[in-house]
Amino acid sequence: MRLACLAAGLLWFASGAAETLYRLPWADARSFMFTQVPGGQITSHFTKATLHAVDVDMPEGVSIVAARAGIVETVEARHGRTPEEAPVTYEGNFVRVRHADGTAATYAHLKYGGVAVALGEAVELGQLLGYSGATGDAEYPHLHFVVTRTRTNSGGWPEEISLPVTFYVGVPPVAFAPRAAVRVQADYSGPGKMPWAVSEAPRFNWQRPVLDSAEEARAWAVLGLWLLACAAALAWFWRFARR
């Protein structure tokens, strides 16, 4: 009995310690850039509910998919009927999906009428939720994505607290934290690669490598053989050309 309880405890601990990964919330084969990320130098996410949110630059009408399976808890699709309509809420049109662990993901700034799921619907990983737009408090089309958990504050009131999100690409998954100016392609058909910004790409090292005496001797021998082969080829060509 004690062994069974211990095994159950270890399984519970392992499952609780495992990090939850989120797929990219846009359609496969499309690539877009993170423009606002947690801890970025430029951000408009200052509240507890948006501190760990990300913004992804994309045109209007891009297919937005579920980054994680769950139940559709809230939908809004009536905002942005005309370009002149003033924003009524920050999120504008959005879909909120509640996950099995009690967290919820919000996909915001969707286009007018751009919600493809219904309230209470069970959605699978990668299922279409709606289409990107610029409704709400948004100056240009982009996706606002955030994962939150409801907690009770010191005053006894429930409040939404945003949580850090780790995304993944590829199979098996390659996990990464969102970083500003990083463009990522949603590819889940094979092995993935760690996404890098242009400024993060490794630079070519022009410094001459340091060789030990044996390696240097082999290098000179290879160079000598290569020069000898070049000389023999030129001699053969000269002889052939004189005929």
PDB file of C-alpha atoms in Angstrom:
ATOM      1  CA  MET A   1       0.000   0.000   0.000  1.00  0.00           C
ATOM      2  CA  ARG A   2       2.814   2.380   0.887  1.00  0.00           C
ATOM      3  CA  LEU A   3       4.568   1.601  -2.390  1.00  0.00           C
ATOM      4  CA  ALA A   4       1.359   2.312  -4.328  1.00  0.00           C
ATOM      5  CA  CYS A   5       0.914   5.662  -2.555  1.00  0.00           C
ATOM      6  CA  LEU A   6       4.544   6.548  -3.218  1.00  0.00           C
ATOM      7  CA  ALA A   7       4.204   5.677  -6.908  1.00  0.00           C
ATOM      8  CA  ALA A   8       1.031   7.744  -7.188  1.00  0.00           C
ATOM      9  CA  GLY A   9       2.758  10.673  -5.506  1.00  0.00           C
ATOM     10  CA  LEU A  10       5.717  10.472  -7.857  1.00  0.00           C
ATOM     11  CA  LEU A  11       3.416  10.384 -10.876  1.00  0.00           C
ATOM     12  CA  TRP A  12       1.507  13.408  -9.585  1.00  0.00           C
ATOM     13  CA  PHE A  13       4.737  15.304  -8.983  1.00  0.00           C
ATOM     14  CA  ALA A  14       6.092  14.460 -12.433  1.00  0.00           C
ATOM     15  CA  SER A  15       2.900  15.529 -14.170  1.00  0.00           C
ATOM     16  CA  GLY A  16       2.737  18.752 -12.165  1.00  0.00           C
ATOM     17  CA  ALA A  17       6.380  19.582 -12.804  1.00  0.00           C
ATOM     18  CA  ALA A  18       6.097  19.042 -16.550  1.00  0.00           C
ATOM     19  CA  GLU A  19       6.056  22.337 -18.403  1.00  0.00           C
ATOM     20  CA  THR A  20       3.001  23.071 -20.520  1.00  0.00           C
ATOM     21  CA  LEU A  21       3.914  23.863 -24.123  1.00  0.00           C
ATOM     22  CA  TYR A  22       1.760  25.835 -26.564  1.00  0.00           C
ATOM     23  CA  ARG A  23       1.797  25.496 -30.330  1.00  0.00           C
ATOM     24  CA  LEU A  24       1.910  28.693 -32.360  1.00  0.00           C
ATOM     25  CA  PRO A  25      -1.631  30.110 -32.578  1.00  0.00           C
ATOM     26  CA  TRP A  26      -1.693  30.496 -36.344  1.00  0.00           C
ATOM     27  CA  ALA A  27      -2.134  28.148 -39.288  1.00  0.00           C
ATOM     28  CA  ASP A  28       0.569  25.712 -40.371  1.00  0.00           C
ATOM     29  CA  ALA A  29       3.192  26.861 -42.904  1.00  0.00           C
ATOM     30  CA  ARG A  30       2.622  30.545 -42.047  1.00  0.00           C
ATOM     31  CA  SER A  31       5.381  32.595 -40.412  1.00  0.00           C
ATOM     32  CA  PHE A  32       4.962  35.777 -38.372  1.00  0.00           C
ATOM     33  CA  MET A  33       7.019  37.948 -36.046  1.00  0.00           C
ATOM     34  CA  PHE A  34       6.640  38.606 -32.331  1.00  0.00           C
ATOM     35  CA  THR A  35       6.493  42.376 -31.852  1.00  0.00           C
ATOM     36  CA  GLN A  36       5.747  42.594 -28.118  1.00  0.00           C
ATOM     37  CA  VAL A  37       6.948  40.061 -25.559  1.00  0.00           C
ATOM     38  CA  PRO A  38       7.298  39.921 -21.767  1.00  0.00           C
ATOM     39  CA  GLY A  39      10.240  42.001 -20.587  1.00  0.00           C
ATOM     40  CA  GLY A  40      10.621  43.739 -23.939  1.00  0.00           C
ATOM     41  CA  GLN A  41      12.045  47.245 -24.191  1.00  0.00           C
ATOM     42  CA  ILE A  42       8.867  48.451 -25.888  1.00  0.00           C
ATOM     43  CA  THR A  43       5.572  47.143 -24.562  1.00  0.00           C
ATOM     44  CA  SER A  44       2.049  48.271 -23.781  1.00  0.00           C
ATOM     45  CA  HIS A  45       1.359  45.295 -21.505  1.00  0.00           C
ATOM     46  CA  PHE A  46       1.578  46.653 -17.976  1.00  0.00           C
ATOM     47  CA  THR A  47      -1.417  45.192 -16.124  1.00  0.00           C
ATOM     48  CA  LYS A  48      -1.410  41.909 -14.225  1.00  0.00           C
ATOM     49  CA  ALA A  49      -3.673  40.427 -16.900  1.00  0.00           C
ATOM     50  CA  THR A  50      -1.380  41.391 -19.792  1.00  0.00           C
ATOM     51  CA  LEU A  51       2.136  41.387 -18.321  1.00  0.00           C
ATOM     52  CA  HIS A  52       3.070  38.095 -20.020  1.00  0.00           C
ATOM     53  CA  ALA A  53       0.998  38.626 -23.180  1.00  0.00           C
ATOM     54  CA  VAL A  54       2.529  38.578 -26.655  1.00  0.00           C
ATOM     55  CA  ASP A  55       1.631  40.496 -29.801  1.00  0.00           C
ATOM     56  CA  VAL A  56       2.233  38.953 -33.215  1.00  0.00           C
ATOM     57  CA  ASP A  57       2.332  41.106 -36.339  1.00  0.00           C
ATOM     58  CA  MET A  58       0.092  39.698 -39.064  1.00  0.00           C
ATOM     59  CA  PRO A  59      -2.344  41.028 -41.693  1.00  0.00           C
ATOM     60  CA  GLU A  60      -6.090  40.829 -41.337  1.00  0.00           C
ATOM     61  CA  GLY A  61      -7.749  37.532 -42.172  1.00  0.00           C
ATOM     62  CA  VAL A  62      -5.054  35.086 -41.009  1.00  0.00           C
ATOM     63  CA  SER A  63      -6.431  31.819 -39.605  1.00  0.00           C
ATOM     64  CA  ILE A  64      -6.018  31.752 -35.815  1.00  0.00           C
ATOM     65  CA  VAL A  65      -5.930  28.274 -34.280  1.00  0.00           C
ATOM     66  CA  ALA A  66      -6.032  26.848 -30.767  1.00  0.00           C
ATOM     67  CA  ALA A  67      -2.618  26.779 -29.131  1.00  0.00           C
ATOM     68  CA  ARG A  68      -4.005  24.241 -26.663  1.00  0.00           C
ATOM     69  CA  ALA A  69      -7.161  22.148 -26.376  1.00  0.00           C
ATOM     70  CA  GLY A  70     -10.023  23.298 -24.163  1.00  0.00           C
ATOM     71  CA  ILE A  71     -13.582  24.615 -23.963  1.00  0.00           C
ATOM     72  CA  VAL A  72     -14.668  27.923 -25.512  1.00  0.00           C
ATOM     73  CA  GLU A  73     -15.597  30.055 -22.523  1.00  0.00           C
ATOM     74  CA  THR A  74     -16.248  33.467 -24.110  1.00  0.00           C
ATOM     75  CA  VAL A  75     -16.598  34.827 -27.629  1.00  0.00           C
ATOM     76  CA  GLU A  76     -17.058  38.343 -29.000  1.00  0.00           C
ATOM     77  CA  ALA A  77     -17.421  39.084 -32.712  1.00  0.00           C
ATOM     78  CA  ARG A  78     -19.602  42.211 -33.095  1.00  0.00           C
ATOM     79  CA  HIS A  79     -16.966  44.956 -32.853  1.00  0.00           C
ATOM     80  CA  GLY A  80     -15.365  46.707 -35.844  1.00  0.00           C
ATOM     81  CA  ARG A  81     -18.372  46.729 -38.131  1.00  0.00           C
ATOM     82  CA  THR A  82     -16.937  49.865 -39.817  1.00  0.00           C
ATOM     83  CA  PRO A  83     -13.400  51.357 -39.801  1.00  0.00           C
ATOM     84  CA  GLU A  84     -14.747  54.486 -38.086  1.00  0.00           C
ATOM     85  CA  GLU A  85     -16.151  52.578 -35.106  1.00  0.00           C
ATOM     86  CA  ALA A  86     -14.442  53.636 -31.872  1.00  0.00           C
ATOM     87  CA  PRO A  87     -12.953  50.805 -29.793  1.00  0.00           C
ATOM     88  CA  VAL A  88     -15.287  49.765 -26.983  1.00  0.00           C
ATOM     89  CA  THR A  89     -12.935  47.314 -25.244  1.00  0.00           C
ATOM     90  CA  TYR A  90      -9.232  46.572 -25.302  1.00  0.00           C
ATOM     91  CA  GLU A  91      -9.597  43.070 -26.755  1.00  0.00           C
ATOM     92  CA  GLY A  92     -12.187  43.937 -29.403  1.00  0.00           C
ATOM     93  CA  ASN A  93     -13.335  40.662 -30.897  1.00  0.00           C
ATOM     94  CA  PHE A  94     -11.810  37.648 -29.185  1.00  0.00           C
ATOM     95  CA  VAL A  95     -12.081  33.989 -28.246  1.00  0.00           C
ATOM     96  CA  ARG A  96     -11.241  32.715 -24.758  1.00  0.00           C
ATOM     97  CA  VAL A  97     -10.550  28.993 -24.319  1.00  0.00           C
ATOM     98  CA  ARG A  98     -10.521  27.431 -20.845  1.00  0.00           C
ATOM     99  CA  HIS A  99      -7.988  24.609 -20.392  1.00  0.00           C
ATOM    100  CA  ALA A 100      -8.230  21.507 -18.245  1.00  0.00           C
ATOM    101  CA  ASP A 101      -5.879  22.934 -15.591  1.00  0.00           C
ATOM    102  CA  GLY A 102      -8.044  26.023 -15.062  1.00  0.00           C
ATOM    103  CA  THR A 103      -5.951  28.428 -17.132  1.00  0.00           C
ATOM    104  CA  ALA A 104      -7.454  30.245 -20.114  1.00  0.00           C
ATOM    105  CA  ALA A 105      -5.997  31.512 -23.388  1.00  0.00           C
ATOM    106  CA  THR A 106      -7.352  34.684 -24.992  1.00  0.00           C
ATOM    107  CA  TYR A 107      -6.981  35.327 -28.732  1.00  0.00           C
ATOM    108  CA  ALA A 108      -7.805  39.020 -29.239  1.00  0.00           C
ATOM    109  CA  HIS A 109      -8.224  41.763 -31.888  1.00  0.00           C
ATOM    110  CA  LEU A 110      -9.981  39.388 -34.296  1.00  0.00           C
ATOM    111  CA  LYS A 111     -11.744  40.852 -37.331  1.00  0.00           C
ATOM    112  CA  TYR A 112     -15.426  41.776 -37.375  1.00  0.00           C
ATOM    113  CA  GLY A 113     -17.455  38.564 -37.574  1.00  0.00           C
ATOM    114  CA  GLY A 114     -14.164  36.687 -37.448  1.00  0.00           C
ATOM    115  CA  VAL A 115     -15.029  34.067 -34.824  1.00  0.00           C
ATOM    116  CA  ALA A 116     -15.366  30.473 -36.068  1.00  0.00           C
ATOM    117  CA  VAL A 117     -16.367  28.689 -32.841  1.00  0.00           C
ATOM    118  CA  ALA A 118     -19.380  28.758 -30.520  1.00  0.00           C
ATOM    119  CA  LEU A 119     -19.706  29.281 -26.795  1.00  0.00           C
ATOM    120  CA  GLY A 120     -19.233  25.996 -24.920  1.00  0.00           C
ATOM    121  CA  GLU A 121     -17.647  24.221 -27.886  1.00  0.00           C
ATOM    122  CA  ALA A 122     -14.783  21.787 -27.220  1.00  0.00           C
ATOM    123  CA  VAL A 123     -11.790  22.666 -29.397  1.00  0.00           C
ATOM    124  CA  GLU A 124      -8.793  20.526 -30.222  1.00  0.00           C
ATOM    125  CA  LEU A 125      -5.183  21.571 -30.553  1.00  0.00           C
ATOM    126  CA  GLY A 126      -4.725  23.414 -33.863  1.00  0.00           C
ATOM    127  CA  GLN A 127      -8.470  23.853 -34.506  1.00  0.00           C
ATOM    128  CA  LEU A 128      -9.593  27.031 -36.255  1.00  0.00           C
ATOM    129  CA  LEU A 129     -10.891  29.657 -33.811  1.00  0.00           C
ATOM    130  CA  GLY A 130     -11.239  32.743 -35.980  1.00  0.00           C
ATOM    131  CA  TYR A 131      -9.415  35.292 -38.138  1.00  0.00           C
ATOM    132  CA  SER A 132      -6.980  38.058 -37.215  1.00  0.00           C
ATOM    133  CA  GLY A 133      -7.926  41.717 -37.362  1.00  0.00           C
ATOM    134  CA  ALA A 134      -7.475  45.081 -35.676  1.00  0.00           C
ATOM    135  CA  THR A 135     -10.585  45.474 -33.513  1.00  0.00           C
ATOM    136  CA  GLY A 136     -10.461  46.911 -30.011  1.00  0.00           C
ATOM    137  CA  ASP A 137      -7.544  49.049 -28.888  1.00  0.00           C
ATOM    138  CA  ALA A 138      -5.308  48.171 -31.844  1.00  0.00           C
ATOM    139  CA  GLU A 139      -3.665  50.572 -34.301  1.00  0.00           C
ATOM    140  CA  TYR A 140      -2.806  47.883 -36.843  1.00  0.00           C
ATOM    141  CA  PRO A 141      -3.785  44.242 -37.497  1.00  0.00           C
ATOM    142  CA  HIS A 142      -2.106  41.805 -35.123  1.00  0.00           C
ATOM    143  CA  LEU A 143      -2.856  38.962 -32.738  1.00  0.00           C
ATOM    144  CA  HIS A 144      -2.841  39.543 -28.985  1.00  0.00           C
ATOM    145  CA  PHE A 145      -2.331  36.227 -27.184  1.00  0.00           C
ATOM    146  CA  VAL A 146      -2.248  35.723 -23.424  1.00  0.00           C
ATOM    147  CA  VAL A 147      -2.715  32.884 -20.946  1.00  0.00           C
ATOM    148  CA  THR A 148      -4.254  33.783 -17.588  1.00  0.00           C
ATOM    149  CA  ARG A 149      -5.341  32.212 -14.330  1.00  0.00           C
ATOM    150  CA  THR A 150      -7.991  33.574 -11.962  1.00  0.00           C
ATOM    151  CA  ARG A 151      -6.701  34.199  -8.438  1.00  0.00           C
ATOM    152  CA  THR A 152      -8.061  35.884  -5.334  1.00  0.00           C
ATOM    153  CA  ASN A 153      -6.214  39.100  -4.487  1.00  0.00           C
ATOM    154  CA  SER A 154      -5.494  40.539  -1.048  1.00  0.00           C
ATOM    155  CA  GLY A 155      -8.855  42.293  -1.053  1.00  0.00           C
ATOM    156  CA  GLY A 156     -10.714  39.021  -1.569  1.00  0.00           C
ATOM    157  CA  TRP A 157     -11.654  39.798  -5.174  1.00  0.00           C
ATOM    158  CA  PRO A 158     -10.951  37.474  -8.110  1.00  0.00           C
ATOM    159  CA  GLU A 159      -8.540  38.857 -10.701  1.00  0.00           C
ATOM    160  CA  GLU A 160      -6.905  37.585 -13.867  1.00  0.00           C
ATOM    161  CA  ILE A 161      -3.132  37.055 -13.661  1.00  0.00           C
ATOM    162  CA  SER A 162      -1.177  36.471 -16.877  1.00  0.00           C
ATOM    163  CA  LEU A 163       1.259  33.556 -16.997  1.00  0.00           C
ATOM    164  CA  PRO A 164       4.528  33.014 -18.912  1.00  0.00           C
ATOM    165  CA  VAL A 165       4.048  30.989 -22.092  1.00  0.00           C
ATOM    166  CA  THR A 166       6.499  28.602 -23.717  1.00  0.00           C
ATOM    167  CA  PHE A 167       5.816  27.816 -27.378  1.00  0.00           C
ATOM    168  CA  TYR A 168       7.100  24.934 -29.449  1.00  0.00           C
ATOM    169  CA  VAL A 169       7.663  23.976 -33.083  1.00  0.00           C
ATOM    170  CA  GLY A 170       8.411  20.677 -34.772  1.00  0.00           C
ATOM    171  CA  VAL A 171       8.021  17.011 -33.861  1.00  0.00           C
ATOM    172  CA  PRO A 172       9.569  16.203 -31.439  1.00  0.00           C
ATOM    173  CA  PRO A 173       8.862  19.649 -29.966  1.00  0.00           C
ATOM    174  CA  VAL A 174      11.537  22.327 -29.798  1.00  0.00           C
ATOM    175  CA  ALA A 175      10.502  24.653 -26.966  1.00  0.00           C
ATOM    176  CA  PHE A 176      11.289  28.361 -26.879  1.00  0.00           C
ATOM    177  CA  ALA A 177      10.218  31.504 -25.061  1.00  0.00           C
ATOM    178  CA  PRO A 178       8.876  34.320 -27.276  1.00  0.00           C
ATOM    179  CA  ARG A 179      11.413  37.034 -28.074  1.00  0.00           C
ATOM    180  CA  ALA A 180      10.963  40.360 -29.821  1.00  0.00           C
ATOM    181  CA  ALA A 181      11.732  40.525 -33.565  1.00  0.00           C
ATOM    182  CA  VAL A 182      11.793  36.722 -33.874  1.00  0.00           C
ATOM    183  CA  ARG A 183       9.912  35.381 -36.904  1.00  0.00           C
ATOM    184  CA  VAL A 184       8.662  31.818 -36.482  1.00  0.00           C
ATOM    185  CA  GLN A 185       7.027  29.420 -38.925  1.00  0.00           C
ATOM    186  CA  ALA A 186       4.291  27.112 -37.690  1.00  0.00           C
ATOM    187  CA  ASP A 187       5.733  23.768 -38.797  1.00  0.00           C
ATOM    188  CA  TYR A 188       4.628  20.576 -37.055  1.00  0.00           C
ATOM    189  CA  SER A 189       5.288  18.059 -39.800  1.00  0.00           C
ATOM    190  CA  GLY A 190       8.843  17.119 -38.781  1.00  0.00           C
ATOM    191  CA  PRO A 191      11.885  18.102 -36.724  1.00  0.00           C
ATOM    192  CA  GLY A 192      11.895  21.752 -35.699  1.00  0.00           C
ATOM    193  CA  LYS A 193      14.684  24.311 -35.338  1.00  0.00           C
ATOM    194  CA  MET A 194      15.189  26.873 -32.605  1.00  0.00           C
ATOM    195  CA  PRO A 195      13.948  30.214 -34.005  1.00  0.00           C
ATOM    196  CA  TRP A 196      16.416  33.111 -34.028  1.00  0.00           C
ATOM    197  CA  ALA A 197      16.174  36.802 -34.753  1.00  0.00           C
ATOM    198  CA  VAL A 198      18.527  38.188 -37.409  1.00  0.00           C
ATOM    199  CA  SER A 199      20.491  39.987 -34.693  1.00  0.00           C
ATOM    200  CA  GLU A 200      20.873  36.699 -32.773  1.00  0.00           C
ATOM    201  CA  ALA A 201      22.263  34.660 -35.667  1.00  0.00           C
ATOM    202  CA  PRO A 202      25.759  33.302 -35.018  1.00  0.00           C
ATOM    203  CA  ARG A 203      28.434  35.237 -36.856  1.00  0.00           C
ATOM    204  CA  PHE A 204      31.222  33.653 -38.893  1.00  0.00           C
ATOM    205  CA  ASN A 205      34.498  33.494 -36.991  1.00  0.00           C
ATOM    206  CA  TRP A 206      37.292  34.817 -39.201  1.00  0.00           C
ATOM    207  CA  GLN A 207      39.946  34.185 -36.563  1.00  0.00           C
ATOM    208  CA  ARG A 208      42.656  31.706 -37.599  1.00  0.00           C
ATOM    209  CA  PRO A 209      42.215  28.429 -35.691  1.00  0.00           C
ATOM    210  CA  VAL A 210      44.999  27.413 -33.320  1.00  0.00           C
ATOM    211  CA  LEU A 211      46.510  24.031 -34.277  1.00  0.00           C
ATOM    212  CA  ASP A 212      48.916  21.802 -32.402  1.00  0.00           C
ATOM    213  CA  SER A 213      52.138  20.664 -34.080  1.00  0.00           C
ATOM    214  CA  ALA A 214      50.690  17.415 -35.453  1.00  0.00           C
ATOM    215  CA  GLU A 215      47.578  19.117 -36.877  1.00  0.00           C
ATOM    216  CA  GLU A 216      49.715  21.852 -38.432  1.00  0.00           C
ATOM    217  CA  ALA A 217      52.000  19.272 -40.082  1.00  0.00           C
ATOM    218  CA  ARG A 218      48.985  17.475 -41.555  1.00  0.00           C
ATOM    219  CA  ALA A 219      47.575  20.772 -42.801  1.00  0.00           C
ATOM    220  CA  TRP A 220      50.839  21.673 -44.556  1.00  0.00           C
ATOM    221  CA  ALA A 221      50.993  18.166 -46.075  1.00  0.00           C
ATOM    222  CA  VAL A 222      47.457  18.504 -47.463  1.00  0.00           C
ATOM    223  CA  LEU A 223      48.299  21.922 -48.860  1.00  0.00           C
ATOM    224  CA  GLY A 224      51.464  20.554 -50.476  1.00  0.00           C
ATOM    225  CA  LEU A 225      49.576  17.692 -52.108  1.00  0.00           C
ATOM    226  CA  TRP A 226      46.914  20.109 -53.361  1.00  0.00           C
ATOM    227  CA  LEU A 227      49.562  22.410 -54.901  1.00  0.00           C
ATOM    228  CA  LEU A 228      51.358  19.405 -56.450  1.00  0.00           C
ATOM    229  CA  ALA A 229      48.087  18.220 -58.012  1.00  0.00           C
ATOM    230  CA  CYS A 230      47.436  21.712 -59.385  1.00  0.00           C
ATOM    231  CA  ALA A 231      50.939  21.854 -60.899  1.00  0.00           C
ATOM    232  CA  ALA A 232      50.504  18.412 -62.515  1.00  0.00           C
ATOM    233  CA  ALA A 233      47.149  19.461 -63.956  1.00  0.00           C
ATOM    234  CA  LEU A 234      48.642  22.654 -65.435  1.00  0.00           C
ATOM    235  CA  ALA A 235      51.560  20.694 -66.935  1.00  0.00           C
ATOM    236  CA  TRP A 236      49.196  18.202 -68.523  1.00  0.00           C
ATOM    237  CA  PHE A 237      47.029  21.008 -69.905  1.00  0.00           C
ATOM    238  CA  TRP A 238      50.088  22.839 -71.322  1.00  0.00           C
ATOM    239  CA  ARG A 239      51.310  19.655 -73.015  1.00  0.00           C
ATOM    240  CA  PHE A 240      47.868  18.937 -74.446  1.00  0.00           C
ATOM    241  CA  ALA A 241      47.482  22.539 -75.684  1.00  0.00           C
ATOM    242  CA  ARG A 242      50.819  22.457 -77.631  1.00  0.00           C
ATOM    243  CA  ARG A 243      49.764  19.488 -79.730  1.00  0.00           C
TER     244      ARG A 243
END
